[in-house]
PDB file of C-alpha atoms in Angstrom:
ATOM      1  CA  SER A   1      -0.328  -0.193  -0.299  1.00 37.00           C
ATOM      2  CA  GLN A   2       0.810   3.620  -1.011  1.00 43.00           C
ATOM      3  CA  GLN A   3       2.904   5.263   1.902  1.00 56.00           C
ATOM      4  CA  GLY A   4       2.642   8.635   0.849  1.00 67.00           C
ATOM      5  CA  GLU A   5       0.769  10.979  -0.887  1.00 79.00           C
ATOM      6  CA  GLU A   6       0.546  14.536  -2.077  1.00 84.00           C
ATOM      7  CA  ASP A   7      -2.746  16.904  -2.731  1.00 86.00           C
ATOM      8  CA  PRO A   8      -3.017  18.265  -4.594  1.00 91.00           C
ATOM      9  CA  GLN A   9      -1.853  16.049  -7.862  1.00 91.00           C
ATOM     10  CA  ALA A  10      -1.563  19.377  -9.793  1.00 94.00           C
ATOM     11  CA  LEU A  11      -0.902  23.002  -9.050  1.00 96.00           C
ATOM     12  CA  SER A  12      -1.264  25.766 -11.020  1.00 96.00           C
ATOM     13  CA  ILE A  13      -0.267  29.653  -9.526  1.00 96.00           C
ATOM     14  CA  GLN A  14       1.010  32.577 -11.555  1.00 97.00           C
ATOM     15  CA  GLU A  15       5.287  33.053 -10.869  1.00 97.00           C
ATOM     16  CA  GLY A  16       5.161  35.464  -7.115  1.00 97.00           C
ATOM     17  CA  GLU A  17       2.087  33.627  -5.585  1.00 97.00           C
ATOM     18  CA  ASN A  18       3.795  31.232  -2.734  1.00 98.00           C
ATOM     19  CA  ALA A  19       2.872  27.313  -3.537  1.00 97.00           C
ATOM     20  CA  THR A  20       2.221  24.448  -0.740  1.00 97.00           C
ATOM     21  CA  MET A  21       1.896  21.072  -1.082  1.00 96.00           C
ATOM     22  CA  ASN A  22       0.632  18.681   0.977  1.00 96.00           C
ATOM     23  CA  CYS A  23       1.395  14.754   2.114  1.00 95.00           C
ATOM     24  CA  SER A  24      -0.046  12.260   4.530  1.00 95.00           C
ATOM     25  CA  TYR A  25       1.567   9.099   5.180  1.00 93.00           C
ATOM     26  CA  LYS A  26       0.385   6.054   7.289  1.00 91.00           C
ATOM     27  CA  THR A  27       3.171   4.543   9.562  1.00 88.00           C
ATOM     28  CA  SER A  28       5.683   5.644  12.237  1.00 88.00           C
ATOM     29  CA  ILE A  29       8.406   7.898  10.173  1.00 89.00           C
ATOM     30  CA  ASN A  30      12.248   8.509  11.073  1.00 88.00           C
ATOM     31  CA  ASN A  31      12.168  11.745   8.866  1.00 91.00           C
ATOM     32  CA  LEU A  32       9.850  12.651   6.172  1.00 94.00           C
ATOM     33  CA  GLN A  33      11.984  14.158   2.414  1.00 95.00           C
ATOM     34  CA  TRP A  34      10.976  16.360  -0.372  1.00 96.00           C
ATOM     35  CA  TYR A  35      12.705  15.863  -2.863  1.00 97.00           C
ATOM     36  CA  ARG A  36      11.884  17.716  -6.906  1.00 97.00           C
ATOM     37  CA  GLN A  37      11.837  16.216 -10.446  1.00 96.00           C
ATOM     38  CA  ASN A  38      12.085  17.896 -13.317  1.00 94.00           C
ATOM     39  CA  SER A  39      10.610  16.876 -16.513  1.00 89.00           C
ATOM     40  CA  GLY A  40      12.072  13.167 -17.507  1.00 84.00           C
ATOM     41  CA  ARG A  41      14.985  13.215 -15.545  1.00 89.00           C
ATOM     42  CA  GLY A  42      15.683  11.307 -12.247  1.00 91.00           C
ATOM     43  CA  LEU A  43      14.746  13.097  -8.731  1.00 95.00           C
ATOM     44  CA  VAL A  44      16.821  16.495  -6.206  1.00 96.00           C
ATOM     45  CA  HIS A  45      17.110  15.764  -2.884  1.00 95.00           C
ATOM     46  CA  LEU A  46      15.301  19.557  -1.218  1.00 96.00           C
ATOM     47  CA  ILE A  47      15.391  18.902   2.176  1.00 95.00           C
ATOM     48  CA  LEU A  48      15.047  16.226   5.883  1.00 93.00           C
ATOM     49  CA  ILE A  49      12.775  16.766   8.543  1.00 94.00           C
ATOM     50  CA  ARG A  50      12.897  14.499  11.378  1.00 92.00           C
ATOM     51  CA  SER A  51      10.217  12.783  13.365  1.00 91.00           C
ATOM     52  CA  ASN A  52      11.164  15.163  16.454  1.00 92.00           C
ATOM     53  CA  GLU A  53      10.956  18.445  14.565  1.00 94.00           C
ATOM     54  CA  ARG A  54       7.903  20.465  13.342  1.00 97.00           C
ATOM     55  CA  GLU A  55       9.264  23.128  10.675  1.00 97.00           C
ATOM     56  CA  LYS A  56      12.651  23.820   8.729  1.00 96.00           C
ATOM     57  CA  HIS A  57      13.578  26.204   6.518  1.00 96.00           C
ATOM     58  CA  SER A  58      15.980  26.087   3.644  1.00 95.00           C
ATOM     59  CA  GLY A  59      16.341  29.537   1.150  1.00 97.00           C
ATOM     60  CA  ARG A  60      12.682  29.845   0.514  1.00 97.00           C
ATOM     61  CA  LEU A  61      11.006  26.438   1.109  1.00 98.00           C
ATOM     62  CA  ARG A  62       9.605  25.752   4.192  1.00 98.00           C
ATOM     63  CA  VAL A  63       8.738  22.068   5.320  1.00 98.00           C
ATOM     64  CA  THR A  64       5.970  21.326   8.179  1.00 98.00           C
ATOM     65  CA  LEU A  65       6.002  17.968   9.929  1.00 97.00           C
ATOM     66  CA  ASP A  66       2.668  16.862  12.625  1.00 97.00           C
ATOM     67  CA  THR A  67       3.219  13.666  13.386  1.00 95.00           C
ATOM     68  CA  SER A  68      -0.015  13.007  15.443  1.00 95.00           C
ATOM     69  CA  LYS A  69      -1.608  13.676  11.908  1.00 95.00           C
ATOM     70  CA  LYS A  70       0.749  11.803  10.131  1.00 95.00           C
ATOM     71  CA  SER A  71       1.396  14.680   7.145  1.00 96.00           C
ATOM     72  CA  SER A  72       3.617  17.580   6.591  1.00 97.00           C
ATOM     73  CA  SER A  73       3.226  20.062   3.891  1.00 97.00           C
ATOM     74  CA  LEU A  74       6.033  21.697   1.844  1.00 97.00           C
ATOM     75  CA  LEU A  75       5.339  26.031   0.991  1.00 98.00           C
ATOM     76  CA  ILE A  76       7.175  27.038  -1.703  1.00 98.00           C
ATOM     77  CA  THR A  77       7.696  30.977  -1.387  1.00 98.00           C
ATOM     78  CA  ALA A  78       8.244  33.923  -4.205  1.00 98.00           C
ATOM     79  CA  SER A  79       7.566  31.194  -6.883  1.00 97.00           C
ATOM     80  CA  ARG A  80       9.174  31.197 -10.708  1.00 97.00           C
ATOM     81  CA  ALA A  81       8.937  30.106 -13.175  1.00 96.00           C
ATOM     82  CA  ALA A  82      11.896  27.500 -12.819  1.00 96.00           C
ATOM     83  CA  ASP A  83      10.774  25.826  -9.543  1.00 97.00           C
ATOM     84  CA  THR A  84       8.065  23.994 -11.772  1.00 97.00           C
ATOM     85  CA  ALA A  85       8.819  20.501 -11.531  1.00 97.00           C
ATOM     86  CA  SER A  86       6.999  17.821  -9.806  1.00 96.00           C
ATOM     87  CA  TYR A  87       7.686  17.079  -6.560  1.00 97.00           C
ATOM     88  CA  PHE A  88       7.590  14.044  -3.907  1.00 96.00           C
ATOM     89  CA  CYS A  89       6.971  14.244  -0.561  1.00 95.00           C
ATOM     90  CA  ALA A  90       9.631  10.124   1.097  1.00 94.00           C
ATOM     91  CA  THR A  91       9.091   8.386   4.224  1.00 92.00           C
ATOM     92  CA  ALA A  92      12.064   6.211   6.145  1.00 88.00           C
ATOM     93  CA  ARG A  93      10.434   4.693   8.520  1.00 79.00           C
ATOM     94  CA  LEU A  94      11.256   3.516  11.754  1.00 70.00           C
ATOM     95  CA  MET A  95      11.998   0.776  10.895  1.00 67.00           C
ATOM     96  CA  GLY A  96      14.119  -0.098   7.118  1.00 63.00           C
ATOM     97  CA  ALA A  97      14.799   3.321   7.096  1.00 59.00           C
ATOM     98  CA  GLN A  98      17.228   2.869   5.260  1.00 74.00           C
ATOM     99  CA  LYS A  99      14.511   2.416   2.489  1.00 85.00           C
ATOM    100  CA  LEU A 100      12.766   6.052   1.155  1.00 90.00           C
ATOM    101  CA  VAL A 101       8.539   5.232   0.902  1.00 90.00           C
ATOM    102  CA  PHE A 102       8.331   7.646  -2.537  1.00 91.00           C
ATOM    103  CA  GLY A 103       4.381   9.758  -2.722  1.00 90.00           C
ATOM    104  CA  GLN A 104       2.400   9.948  -5.981  1.00 91.00           C
ATOM    105  CA  GLY A 105       3.659  13.511  -6.417  1.00 93.00           C
ATOM    106  CA  THR A 106       2.303  16.913  -6.586  1.00 95.00           C
ATOM    107  CA  ARG A 107       2.736  18.652  -9.957  1.00 96.00           C
ATOM    108  CA  LEU A 108       3.439  22.317  -9.965  1.00 97.00           C
ATOM    109  CA  THR A 109       3.129  24.682 -12.278  1.00 97.00           C
ATOM    110  CA  ILE A 110       4.627  28.469 -12.605  1.00 97.00           C
ATOM    111  CA  ASN A 111       2.968  29.830 -14.986  1.00 95.00           C
ATOM    112  CA  PRO A 112       5.534  33.225 -16.186  1.00 90.00           C
TER     113      PRO A 112
ATOM    114  CA  GLU B   1      33.643  15.479  -8.913  1.00 64.00           C
ATOM    115  CA  ALA B   2      31.041  13.001  -6.910  1.00 68.00           C
ATOM    116  CA  ASP B   3      28.320  11.627  -9.056  1.00 93.00           C
ATOM    117  CA  ILE B   4      25.825   9.342 -10.112  1.00 96.00           C
ATOM    118  CA  TYR B   5      25.091   7.736 -13.064  1.00 96.00           C
ATOM    119  CA  GLN B   6      23.131   6.063 -15.937  1.00 97.00           C
ATOM    120  CA  THR B   7      23.441   4.060 -19.514  1.00 97.00           C
ATOM    121  CA  PRO B   8      21.926   4.802 -21.366  1.00 97.00           C
ATOM    122  CA  ARG B   9      19.155   7.937 -21.234  1.00 96.00           C
ATOM    123  CA  TYR B  10      16.988   6.545 -23.216  1.00 97.00           C
ATOM    124  CA  LEU B  11      16.383   2.886 -24.886  1.00 97.00           C
ATOM    125  CA  VAL B  12      14.258   1.566 -28.240  1.00 97.00           C
ATOM    126  CA  ILE B  13      14.508  -2.834 -27.606  1.00 97.00           C
ATOM    127  CA  GLY B  14      12.549  -5.138 -29.466  1.00 96.00           C
ATOM    128  CA  THR B  15      11.370  -7.755 -27.474  1.00 97.00           C
ATOM    129  CA  GLY B  16      12.528 -10.858 -26.254  1.00 96.00           C
ATOM    130  CA  LYS B  17      16.357  -8.892 -25.688  1.00 96.00           C
ATOM    131  CA  LYS B  18      18.421  -8.783 -23.009  1.00 96.00           C
ATOM    132  CA  ILE B  19      19.175  -5.814 -21.514  1.00 96.00           C
ATOM    133  CA  THR B  20      21.447  -3.899 -18.843  1.00 97.00           C
ATOM    134  CA  LEU B  21      20.697  -0.760 -17.690  1.00 98.00           C
ATOM    135  CA  GLU B  22      24.061   1.360 -16.066  1.00 98.00           C
ATOM    136  CA  CYS B  23      24.411   2.735 -13.338  1.00 98.00           C
ATOM    137  CA  SER B  24      27.212   4.088 -11.358  1.00 98.00           C
ATOM    138  CA  GLN B  25      28.197   6.147  -8.865  1.00 97.00           C
ATOM    139  CA  THR B  26      31.558   8.392  -7.519  1.00 95.00           C
ATOM    140  CA  MET B  27      30.814   9.041  -4.218  1.00 92.00           C
ATOM    141  CA  GLY B  28      31.794   5.701  -2.880  1.00 91.00           C
ATOM    142  CA  HIS B  29      28.326   5.202  -1.101  1.00 93.00           C
ATOM    143  CA  ASP B  30      26.739   1.593   0.938  1.00 92.00           C
ATOM    144  CA  LYS B  31      23.372   2.141  -0.267  1.00 93.00           C
ATOM    145  CA  MET B  32      22.189   1.689  -4.038  1.00 95.00           C
ATOM    146  CA  TYR B  33      19.082   1.635  -5.350  1.00 96.00           C
ATOM    147  CA  TRP B  34      16.974   1.375  -8.174  1.00 97.00           C
ATOM    148  CA  TYR B  35      12.815   2.269  -9.067  1.00 96.00           C
ATOM    149  CA  GLN B  36      10.675   1.529 -12.166  1.00 96.00           C
ATOM    150  CA  GLN B  37       8.159   5.021 -11.928  1.00 95.00           C
ATOM    151  CA  ASP B  38       6.108   4.750 -14.428  1.00 92.00           C
ATOM    152  CA  PRO B  39       4.970   8.719 -16.141  1.00 85.00           C
ATOM    153  CA  GLY B  40       3.282  11.178 -13.370  1.00 83.00           C
ATOM    154  CA  MET B  41       3.463   8.707 -11.435  1.00 88.00           C
ATOM    155  CA  GLU B  42       5.178   7.438  -8.113  1.00 89.00           C
ATOM    156  CA  LEU B  43       8.724   5.761  -7.611  1.00 93.00           C
ATOM    157  CA  HIS B  44       8.596   1.892  -6.974  1.00 93.00           C
ATOM    158  CA  LEU B  45      11.106   0.710  -5.754  1.00 93.00           C
ATOM    159  CA  ILE B  46      12.237  -2.375  -6.977  1.00 95.00           C
ATOM    160  CA  HIS B  47      16.077  -3.711  -6.223  1.00 96.00           C
ATOM    161  CA  TYR B  48      17.774  -2.268  -3.345  1.00 94.00           C
ATOM    162  CA  SER B  49      21.937  -3.140  -2.068  1.00 95.00           C
ATOM    163  CA  TYR B  50      23.300  -1.995   1.083  1.00 91.00           C
ATOM    164  CA  GLY B  51      26.538  -3.160  -0.022  1.00 93.00           C
ATOM    165  CA  VAL B  52      28.866  -5.973  -1.996  1.00 95.00           C
ATOM    166  CA  ASN B  53      27.633  -9.010  -2.919  1.00 95.00           C
ATOM    167  CA  SER B  54      24.656  -7.603  -0.759  1.00 93.00           C
ATOM    168  CA  THR B  55      21.242  -7.221  -3.202  1.00 95.00           C
ATOM    169  CA  GLU B  56      17.584  -6.917  -1.850  1.00 93.00           C
ATOM    170  CA  LYS B  57      14.011  -7.132  -3.858  1.00 92.00           C
ATOM    171  CA  GLY B  58      12.532  -4.369  -3.495  1.00 90.00           C
ATOM    172  CA  ASP B  59       8.491  -3.580  -2.455  1.00 83.00           C
ATOM    173  CA  LEU B  60       7.105  -4.256  -6.535  1.00 84.00           C
ATOM    174  CA  SER B  61       7.880  -7.110  -8.355  1.00 81.00           C
ATOM    175  CA  SER B  62      10.361  -7.312 -10.791  1.00 84.00           C
ATOM    176  CA  GLU B  63      10.983  -9.609 -13.725  1.00 90.00           C
ATOM    177  CA  SER B  64      14.405  -7.543 -13.692  1.00 93.00           C
ATOM    178  CA  THR B  65      17.666  -8.790 -11.640  1.00 95.00           C
ATOM    179  CA  VAL B  66      20.625  -6.680 -10.172  1.00 97.00           C
ATOM    180  CA  SER B  67      24.348  -7.582  -9.385  1.00 96.00           C
ATOM    181  CA  ARG B  68      26.659  -6.054  -7.018  1.00 97.00           C
ATOM    182  CA  ILE B  69      30.279  -6.938  -7.386  1.00 97.00           C
ATOM    183  CA  ARG B  70      31.567  -3.746  -7.254  1.00 96.00           C
ATOM    184  CA  THR B  71      30.304  -0.877  -4.706  1.00 95.00           C
ATOM    185  CA  GLU B  72      29.771   2.224  -7.416  1.00 96.00           C
ATOM    186  CA  HIS B  73      28.259   0.310  -9.991  1.00 97.00           C
ATOM    187  CA  PHE B  74      25.008  -1.442  -9.277  1.00 98.00           C
ATOM    188  CA  PRO B  75      23.755  -2.715 -13.149  1.00 98.00           C
ATOM    189  CA  LEU B  76      20.333  -4.065 -13.420  1.00 97.00           C
ATOM    190  CA  THR B  77      19.266  -7.044 -16.019  1.00 96.00           C
ATOM    191  CA  LEU B  78      16.437  -7.771 -18.224  1.00 95.00           C
ATOM    192  CA  GLU B  79      17.277 -11.306 -19.907  1.00 94.00           C
ATOM    193  CA  SER B  80      14.130 -11.266 -21.657  1.00 95.00           C
ATOM    194  CA  ALA B  81      12.574  -7.642 -22.017  1.00 95.00           C
ATOM    195  CA  ARG B  82       8.634  -7.210 -23.149  1.00 95.00           C
ATOM    196  CA  PRO B  83       6.373  -4.268 -23.550  1.00 96.00           C
ATOM    197  CA  SER B  84       4.955  -4.381 -19.942  1.00 94.00           C
ATOM    198  CA  HIS B  85       8.509  -3.782 -18.947  1.00 95.00           C
ATOM    199  CA  THR B  86       7.918  -0.150 -20.521  1.00 96.00           C
ATOM    200  CA  SER B  87       9.461   2.362 -18.140  1.00 96.00           C
ATOM    201  CA  GLN B  88      11.358   5.458 -16.965  1.00 96.00           C
ATOM    202  CA  TYR B  89      14.105   2.801 -14.417  1.00 97.00           C
ATOM    203  CA  LEU B  90      16.029   5.171 -12.031  1.00 97.00           C
ATOM    204  CA  CYS B  91      19.302   4.880  -9.816  1.00 97.00           C
ATOM    205  CA  ALA B  92      19.945   6.165  -6.673  1.00 97.00           C
ATOM    206  CA  SER B  93      22.310   6.116  -4.040  1.00 96.00           C
ATOM    207  CA  SER B  94      22.468   6.477  -0.097  1.00 92.00           C
ATOM    208  CA  ASP B  95      25.446   6.904   2.128  1.00 83.00           C
ATOM    209  CA  GLN B  96      23.669   6.237   5.709  1.00 70.00           C
ATOM    210  CA  GLY B  97      24.627   8.058   8.832  1.00 69.00           C
ATOM    211  CA  PHE B  98      24.566  10.857  11.646  1.00 65.00           C
ATOM    212  CA  LYS B  99      25.006  14.475  11.519  1.00 63.00           C
ATOM    213  CA  ALA B 100      24.373  16.894  14.107  1.00 61.00           C
ATOM    214  CA  GLY B 101      20.949  16.243  15.218  1.00 60.00           C
ATOM    215  CA  GLY B 102      20.535  12.889  14.144  1.00 62.00           C
ATOM    216  CA  PRO B 103      20.371  10.815  11.281  1.00 65.00           C
ATOM    217  CA  TYR B 104      20.178  11.392   7.197  1.00 74.00           C
ATOM    218  CA  ASN B 105      19.904   8.885   4.580  1.00 84.00           C
ATOM    219  CA  GLU B 106      18.435  11.396   1.997  1.00 90.00           C
ATOM    220  CA  GLN B 107      19.305  10.170  -1.823  1.00 93.00           C
ATOM    221  CA  PHE B 108      21.197  11.252  -4.505  1.00 94.00           C
ATOM    222  CA  PHE B 109      19.769  10.089  -8.787  1.00 96.00           C
ATOM    223  CA  GLY B 110      21.035   9.412 -11.775  1.00 96.00           C
ATOM    224  CA  PRO B 111      19.810  10.614 -14.755  1.00 96.00           C
ATOM    225  CA  GLY B 112      17.376   7.923 -15.522  1.00 96.00           C
ATOM    226  CA  THR B 113      16.817   5.142 -18.006  1.00 97.00           C
ATOM    227  CA  ARG B 114      14.075   5.392 -20.171  1.00 96.00           C
ATOM    228  CA  LEU B 115      13.167   1.945 -21.697  1.00 97.00           C
ATOM    229  CA  THR B 116      10.347   1.359 -24.593  1.00 97.00           C
ATOM    230  CA  VAL B 117       9.874  -2.058 -25.738  1.00 97.00           C
ATOM    231  CA  LEU B 118       8.330  -2.921 -28.971  1.00 96.00           C
TER     232      LEU B 118
END
């Protein structure tokens, strides 16, 4: 069964606006990660948040984690056309943290 | 420069052919992974390795096989390709360890091989 589910599946906004993507998961986790994938390419790691952390920032990225609700959100502020990509959350379980389970992704389109 | 490479990037072959997808990394990572991804869909783990001579099947059943004879090399082989194998195959590696604040296990991905079986 799928560990991570993201919503929305697709999001289209204007350049300069903020983009928020959500991820829900089912089992207890060691950490949760967000990745970006440009069309036809491999994934690029963006940010990792541990289960004992609630919020983390990296540049224009802000990630929150609510372990009681088993959910996370990724906020991209002041979006740019270059942010157009698919964004995936991935969870590392408490047991077997070396393997990641990926969500289905959110396809983000930034319109100039 | 430390990186992870996959070849070929694109492959179109006929049914029944044997193929090997290559994956190499120069980061010295112990752990390597193969994922299968259909367009616009999530990644499914099909094989992984925690070190030389260690290979395991992933969460998604696959007819492919892998080997890990050298740390840097993790090839995937399909003995007899079929149209149902058409997909994108992504290789990744990680160096699980500890940094200030706790463990880390982020994965580094290659550019992928897009396989089409006619």
